[in-house]
Amino acid sequence: MAQAQLASKRPATAADDVVAPLIAKARTAMAAYAREIEAKGQERIDEAVTALAWSIYKPENARRLAEIAVEVTGIGEVESKVIKNTRKTFGTLRDLLRAKTVGVIDEDKARGLVKYGKPVGVVGAICPSTNPAATPVNKAMMAIKGANAVIIAPSPAGAQTTGRTVELMRESLARIGLPSDLVQILPSPVTKEMTQALMELCDLVVCTGSQDNVRRAYRSGTPAIGVGAGNVPVIIDETADLDSAAKKICASKIFDNSTSCSSENSVTIVDAVYDKAIEALKKAGGYLATPAERAAIQKALWVDGHLNRKLIAKDAAVFAREVGLSPAAQQAKFFMVEETGVGRDHPFSGEKLSLVLTVYRAPKFDDAVARVRSILDFQGRGHSVGLHTKDMSRARHLAETLDVVRVLVNQAHTFGNGGSFDNGLNFTLSMGCGTWQKNSISENLNYRHFINITHLSTTIPEDKPSEEELFGAFWAKYGK
């Protein structure tokens, strides 16, 4: 099947010779998995998903994978990655164990419909260096939940961590008597050609990472799910609990040194509480850069128009020292820079992947909304926005008028955007941004994206309204 699929697309390459055997092994593993499921049902799937979850949730594994990730990639922070490896996995497992994905998954007697869940096939999972352990497990859990197999394409920078993560998942599957080839990884050294071949030979591509990879996934000719870039703007209005908002923004901003696409990149504060909000942010651990320090941060953080890898996702003390900030700044948890503009000439208005929070001042709430809209139009449209307020009508206004998939109210954005135990969003590490970022989904990636559904339709009492019922109001207003 893989070779036939290949033949219909383009001539074979050396990369195909590497990937095609992995696809074949994945299909063999899926066939064995299907027999297990036929004999034991949903319970066997849930055992497999739980085994994968435990492979990274197990305390010593969660910590060691976090340590390797920071050692190898040089980005992020160990304790945050331990939390990410465990919290995201635990939440995703909760969601998955509550769902049915094979056999009859839904029945609507009134409409005469019965829905059957079936696998999508071999999933190609493209994973980033920012989450080289948590994301592969997250995607594997969802794929296996749908009775599929998965082949992971790691980022070259995170390949060592992802490789060890896959080893642990394979060991966990073998431990419960399932084929370890349900989870595989492209061999090192991973190349763009291998990743491209995987995209073209698999049955579904799920891509998290660089926008170049996302675009290539959508152009691969294989059904694809890609996610968009983040650049989360947050508003603090005059009704907000300023101390609570500041603590949440700090906790979210500093988590894993801002590697998350859901990390706050800017905060727009309504003028009436601007000074008090800045003081609350300082109290929470922020440092407000002077104009000279702001210039130094900009010069150091962008080199030839690109983010400086020596500074992104680094500890605050390292960042302050490398930039040459004051001793007071070196004691801070994150750094605030005031900005008035948006766009290419104002790099602080974009995603920074660092402990730098851009601060805007807005006369009124409507001006803050306009500012946020301009930020999203520049970068991050479709992703998400945050609001700290006591006025829910303002939250509804944002949801009604902004082109974003998620609006988070009074939440630490990094902890809430990809699912939380105190909100209703699905736990995930991949956030769809809708057609606003040319994504095929406008929700958090979840198990439903990894199943095909067969609809069994039987007859019901006729549900056919009269012409008058459908056209009557139109005829009365405009005539026939």
XYZ file of C-alpha atoms in Angstrom:
480
model
C 0.000 0.000 0.000
C 2.805 2.393 0.930
C 4.692 1.598 -2.278
C 1.565 2.041 -4.379
C 0.933 5.331 -2.658
C 4.523 6.346 -3.359
C 4.364 5.357 -6.999
C 1.374 7.602 -7.565
C 3.233 10.625 -6.218
C 6.838 10.716 -7.402
C 9.932 8.587 -8.106
C 11.347 6.740 -5.101
C 14.273 8.260 -3.217
C 16.880 7.014 -0.761
C 14.756 8.453 2.046
C 11.845 6.280 0.924
C 14.059 3.218 1.277
C 14.435 4.128 4.964
C 10.823 5.065 5.638
C 8.903 2.450 3.631
C 10.067 -0.492 5.818
C 8.946 1.433 8.917
C 5.523 1.913 7.357
C 5.354 -1.814 6.584
C 6.261 -2.733 10.161
C 3.667 -0.265 11.438
C 0.952 -1.902 9.344
C 1.942 -5.357 10.576
C 1.800 -4.097 14.166
C -1.604 -2.525 13.535
C -2.959 -5.823 12.238
C -1.820 -7.610 15.409
C -3.247 -4.766 17.519
C -6.568 -5.079 15.686
C -6.765 -8.765 16.609
C -6.171 -7.874 20.248
C -8.889 -5.243 20.089
C -11.309 -7.648 18.410
C -10.799 -10.082 21.271
C -10.746 -7.643 24.186
C -12.374 -4.441 22.928
C -11.870 -0.918 24.183
C -10.269 -2.192 27.365
C -7.212 -3.371 25.429
C -6.808 0.039 23.782
C -7.019 1.756 27.143
C -4.348 -0.545 28.526
C -2.081 0.455 25.648
C -2.727 4.159 26.183
C -2.097 3.827 29.912
C 1.164 1.981 29.248
C 2.368 4.831 27.045
C 1.362 7.380 29.654
C 3.216 5.552 32.416
C 6.374 5.392 30.299
C 6.836 9.155 30.725
C 4.783 9.768 33.880
C 6.919 7.385 35.937
C 8.877 9.825 38.155
C 12.394 8.735 37.260
C 11.546 8.739 33.552
C 9.847 12.132 33.661
C 12.890 13.678 35.313
C 15.547 11.984 33.225
C 13.835 12.907 29.965
C 13.550 16.504 31.170
C 17.246 16.550 32.051
C 18.290 15.116 28.694
C 16.080 17.627 26.866
C 17.722 20.617 28.544
C 21.210 19.132 28.251
C 20.890 18.392 24.546
C 18.785 21.285 23.248
C 20.067 23.960 25.624
C 16.569 25.427 25.957
C 13.969 25.340 28.682
C 14.181 24.421 32.327
C 14.295 20.962 33.921
C 11.654 21.358 36.638
C 9.172 22.832 34.171
C 9.752 19.994 31.743
C 9.197 17.464 34.532
C 5.836 19.127 35.183
C 5.054 19.186 31.477
C 5.960 15.502 31.080
C 3.657 14.533 33.940
C 0.825 17.060 33.978
C 0.103 17.011 30.248
C 0.321 13.227 30.170
C -1.934 12.786 33.195
C -4.540 15.190 31.799
C -4.470 13.601 28.366
C -4.848 10.145 29.889
C -7.873 11.395 31.830
C -9.461 12.637 28.603
C -8.659 9.487 26.644
C -9.907 7.018 29.239
C -13.276 8.771 29.172
C -13.693 8.265 25.417
C -14.772 5.339 23.242
C -12.973 5.005 19.919
C -13.718 1.544 18.502
C -16.951 -0.275 17.796
C -20.112 1.721 18.476
C -18.968 5.091 19.784
C -22.282 6.942 19.546
C -25.950 6.211 18.859
C -28.725 8.671 18.035
C -31.967 6.707 17.916
C -34.059 9.733 17.039
C -32.055 10.265 13.853
C -31.495 6.589 13.138
C -27.720 6.917 13.282
C -25.110 4.651 14.813
C -21.450 5.711 14.635
C -18.551 3.275 14.510
C -14.976 4.316 15.244
C -12.183 2.983 13.054
C -8.449 3.693 12.691
C -7.040 6.312 10.332
C -3.931 4.188 9.681
C -0.257 4.935 10.175
C 0.240 8.374 11.704
C 3.321 10.456 10.928
C 3.957 12.630 13.979
C 6.303 15.587 13.433
C 7.581 16.806 16.811
C 9.479 19.925 17.963
C 12.687 20.420 19.957
C 10.830 22.543 22.530
C 8.918 19.487 23.791
C 11.006 16.514 22.654
C 9.490 14.090 25.185
C 6.005 15.300 26.088
C 4.786 15.921 22.529
C 5.774 12.498 21.111
C 4.025 10.723 23.980
C 0.990 12.979 23.692
C 0.589 12.238 20.000
C 1.336 8.551 20.416
C -1.336 8.228 23.102
C -3.936 9.806 20.828
C -2.879 7.722 17.835
C -2.914 4.445 19.773
C -6.282 5.413 21.271
C -7.634 5.352 17.715
C -6.166 1.854 17.116
C -3.461 3.294 14.869
C 0.307 3.011 14.726
C 2.586 6.049 14.849
C 5.994 6.916 13.432
C 7.653 9.914 15.022
C 9.867 12.396 13.176
C 11.861 14.230 15.837
C 13.495 17.595 15.516
C 17.222 17.012 14.918
C 17.962 19.139 17.998
C 15.689 17.010 20.170
C 16.366 13.643 18.546
C 18.303 12.188 21.472
C 15.520 12.956 23.944
C 12.791 11.798 21.574
C 14.750 8.634 20.803
C 14.908 7.702 24.478
C 11.228 8.590 24.864
C 10.303 6.217 22.027
C 12.443 3.461 23.564
C 10.475 3.798 26.800
C 7.137 3.706 24.969
C 8.158 0.622 22.998
C 9.279 -1.130 26.198
C 5.930 -0.301 27.822
C 3.978 -1.783 24.925
C 6.066 -4.959 24.909
C 5.574 -5.246 28.668
C 1.807 -5.633 28.187
C 2.115 -7.969 25.220
C 1.521 -5.539 22.364
C 3.757 -4.995 19.312
C 6.405 -2.399 20.067
C 6.286 -1.372 16.399
C 3.045 0.435 17.120
C 5.420 3.271 18.040
C 8.518 3.899 15.900
C 10.924 6.752 15.200
C 12.871 7.851 12.166
C 16.495 6.766 12.557
C 19.256 9.262 13.311
C 20.499 11.396 11.796
C 17.037 12.626 10.847
C 16.923 14.555 7.586
C 14.322 16.752 5.934
C 14.152 14.168 3.160
C 13.223 11.400 5.612
C 10.601 13.574 7.268
C 9.180 14.467 3.855
C 9.053 10.804 2.854
C 7.204 9.987 6.079
C 4.683 12.729 5.364
C 4.034 11.309 1.909
C 3.902 7.618 2.825
C 1.821 7.674 6.010
C -1.971 7.935 6.202
C -2.217 11.041 8.395
C 0.357 13.709 9.220
C 0.143 15.517 12.551
C 2.697 18.302 12.619
C 3.790 20.428 15.562
C 6.850 22.617 15.210
C 8.224 25.018 12.631
C 5.821 26.652 10.219
C 8.017 25.344 7.396
C 7.232 21.784 8.513
C 3.546 22.631 8.868
C 3.386 24.014 5.330
C 5.245 20.987 3.949
C 2.809 18.713 5.777
C -0.142 20.388 4.096
C 1.584 20.152 0.705
C 2.511 16.494 1.146
C -0.620 15.103 -0.504
C -1.465 13.234 2.717
C -4.309 14.368 4.992
C -2.600 16.653 7.497
C -3.202 18.431 10.760
C -0.830 21.301 11.424
C -0.802 23.955 14.098
C -0.025 27.649 14.034
C 2.497 29.989 15.580
C 1.797 31.582 18.916
C 2.168 35.195 20.014
C -0.311 35.370 22.859
C -1.513 38.857 23.820
C -3.216 39.403 27.171
C -5.344 42.279 28.438
C -5.568 43.548 32.015
C -8.592 45.785 32.438
C -9.505 48.167 35.257
C -11.734 45.597 37.011
C -9.057 42.905 37.289
C -7.587 41.533 40.501
C -4.139 42.909 39.752
C -2.135 40.783 42.177
C -3.831 37.602 40.994
C -3.344 38.561 37.348
C 0.330 39.379 37.911
C 1.023 36.102 39.716
C -0.646 34.090 36.948
C 1.163 35.961 34.195
C 4.499 35.458 35.961
C 3.931 31.738 36.586
C 2.909 31.238 32.966
C 5.612 33.435 31.445
C 8.509 31.797 33.264
C 7.305 28.206 32.802
C 9.951 26.295 30.849
C 11.556 29.658 30.119
C 8.759 30.605 27.694
C 9.235 27.744 25.239
C 5.470 27.232 25.002
C 3.532 28.737 22.106
C 0.914 29.580 24.746
C 3.252 31.758 26.789
C 2.199 35.390 27.160
C 4.182 37.543 24.745
C 2.526 40.851 25.500
C 0.211 42.435 28.016
C -1.959 45.448 27.229
C -3.000 47.337 30.342
C -5.875 49.799 30.554
C -4.605 53.245 31.536
C -6.676 53.533 34.729
C -4.674 50.727 36.379
C -1.443 50.847 34.365
C 0.889 51.978 37.129
C -0.683 49.676 39.727
C -0.544 46.725 37.331
C 3.138 47.367 36.601
C 3.832 47.416 40.329
C 1.934 44.149 40.764
C 3.976 42.573 37.954
C 7.182 43.810 39.598
C 6.051 42.365 42.910
C 5.396 39.029 41.159
C 8.978 38.957 39.828
C 9.074 41.195 36.791
C 11.691 43.816 36.013
C 10.776 46.892 33.956
C 13.646 47.671 31.600
C 14.858 51.229 31.222
C 14.915 52.698 27.697
C 18.644 51.930 27.463
C 18.129 48.357 28.705
C 15.252 47.925 26.270
C 17.586 48.857 23.411
C 20.218 46.427 24.720
C 17.653 43.607 24.906
C 16.498 44.246 21.353
C 20.050 44.321 20.011
C 20.975 41.076 21.769
C 17.734 39.134 21.201
C 17.591 39.620 17.432
C 20.600 38.969 15.220
C 20.141 39.738 11.523
C 16.403 39.719 12.060
C 16.318 36.276 13.704
C 15.976 35.307 17.352
C 19.324 34.631 18.979
C 19.501 30.953 19.957
C 21.959 31.877 22.684
C 19.191 33.794 24.463
C 15.890 32.075 23.678
C 14.433 29.967 26.481
C 17.350 30.724 28.800
C 17.175 31.204 32.574
C 16.495 34.792 33.655
C 19.919 35.243 35.277
C 21.659 33.963 32.148
C 19.573 36.239 29.935
C 20.241 39.317 32.097
C 23.939 38.609 32.280
C 24.333 37.988 28.540
C 22.450 41.171 27.671
C 24.345 43.183 30.261
C 21.402 44.242 32.391
C 21.754 45.748 35.864
C 22.372 43.653 38.996
C 18.746 44.326 39.978
C 17.556 42.835 36.699
C 19.651 39.733 37.309
C 17.478 39.014 40.343
C 14.232 39.150 38.353
C 12.152 36.250 37.047
C 11.214 37.949 33.757
C 11.742 41.229 31.947
C 9.206 43.815 30.809
C 9.755 46.218 27.922
C 7.348 49.011 27.081
C 6.246 49.262 23.462
C 3.954 51.511 21.442
C 4.092 49.981 17.973
C 3.253 46.731 16.181
C 4.790 45.105 13.125
C 8.111 44.288 11.530
C 9.668 47.528 12.695
C 8.669 46.652 16.270
C 10.100 43.178 16.964
C 8.901 43.192 20.559
C 5.343 42.898 19.180
C 6.072 39.349 17.974
C 6.804 35.984 19.577
C 10.046 36.073 21.522
C 10.519 32.561 22.980
C 12.237 34.208 25.935
C 11.524 35.728 29.331
C 10.659 39.074 27.755
C 7.123 40.418 28.168
C 6.073 43.349 25.997
C 3.893 45.938 27.749
C 1.392 48.230 26.004
C -0.706 50.999 27.501
C -4.282 51.576 26.286
C -6.596 54.491 27.205
C -9.722 52.316 27.468
C -10.775 48.684 27.073
C -11.841 49.197 23.455
C -8.374 50.571 22.698
C -6.835 47.496 24.343
C -8.942 45.263 22.088
C -7.821 47.213 19.041
C -4.205 46.819 20.133
C -4.587 43.083 20.604
C -6.234 42.769 17.216
C -3.304 44.536 15.555
C -0.831 42.267 17.368
C -2.678 39.159 16.212
C -2.909 40.471 12.652
C 0.872 40.819 12.714
C 1.549 37.413 14.255
C -0.466 34.721 16.033
C -3.908 35.285 14.506
C -6.097 32.296 15.261
C -4.128 31.077 18.268
C -5.457 32.617 21.490
C -5.862 35.638 23.727
C -6.114 36.155 27.478
C -8.143 38.562 29.573
C -7.924 39.429 33.272
C -11.234 40.979 34.294
C -14.283 40.770 36.524
C -16.578 41.746 33.641
C -17.587 38.645 31.685
C -19.323 40.750 29.038
C -15.839 41.825 27.965
C -14.734 38.235 27.657
C -17.743 37.501 25.491
C -16.898 40.547 23.380
C -13.422 39.176 22.713
C -14.848 35.774 21.810
C -17.345 37.372 19.425
C -14.984 39.763 17.677
C -11.416 38.389 17.659
C -10.151 35.797 15.185
C -8.808 33.337 17.757
C -9.661 29.770 18.702
C -9.265 30.227 22.456
C -10.120 33.085 24.842
C -8.875 32.431 28.373
C -10.341 34.426 31.248
C -8.396 34.980 34.479
C -6.045 32.090 33.777
C -2.317 31.481 33.548
C -2.228 31.108 29.800
C 0.456 28.430 29.458
C -1.298 26.187 31.968
C -4.822 26.714 30.639
C -4.527 26.948 26.874
C -3.537 23.337 26.271
C -6.124 21.986 28.712
C -6.379 22.274 32.465
C -8.088 20.530 35.329
C -10.109 23.685 35.971
C -11.265 24.415 32.415
C -12.978 22.390 29.713
C -10.327 22.460 26.990
C -8.808 19.170 25.867
C -5.336 18.430 27.195
C -2.868 18.656 24.335
C 0.482 20.016 23.248
C -0.792 20.957 19.783
C -3.160 23.884 19.370
C -5.072 24.257 16.125
C -5.543 27.838 14.906
C -8.200 27.390 12.249
C -8.086 28.787 8.742
C -6.774 32.018 10.252
C -3.367 30.309 10.207
C -4.217 27.905 7.393
C -4.767 25.051 9.854
C -7.285 22.277 9.261
C -8.582 22.295 12.857
C -9.839 25.070 15.122
C -9.552 23.293 18.454
C -7.015 21.514 20.610
C -5.680 18.348 18.996
C -7.471 15.362 20.552
C -8.377 11.714 19.980
C -11.253 12.551 17.584
C -8.679 13.588 14.991
C -7.241 10.060 15.010
C -10.347 8.069 14.106
C -12.475 7.567 11.036
C -16.211 7.240 11.609
C -18.632 4.965 9.777
C -22.261 6.113 9.965
C -24.924 3.395 9.996
C -28.159 4.996 8.848
C -31.628 3.469 9.215
C -34.984 4.941 8.282
C -36.898 7.185 10.659
C -40.361 8.778 10.441
C -40.236 11.248 7.574
C -38.810 14.627 8.593
C -39.908 16.754 5.660
C -41.392 20.176 6.425
C -43.858 21.873 4.093
C -42.844 24.529 1.580
C -44.697 27.079 3.675
C -42.648 26.218 6.750
C -39.375 26.754 4.908
C -40.210 29.568 2.479
C -43.181 31.252 4.159
C -41.306 34.029 5.978
C -39.213 34.749 2.878
C -42.329 34.872 0.603
C -44.143 37.153 3.027
C -41.228 39.594 3.063
C -40.036 39.477 -0.551
C -42.783 37.712 -2.482
C -42.464 34.600 -4.621
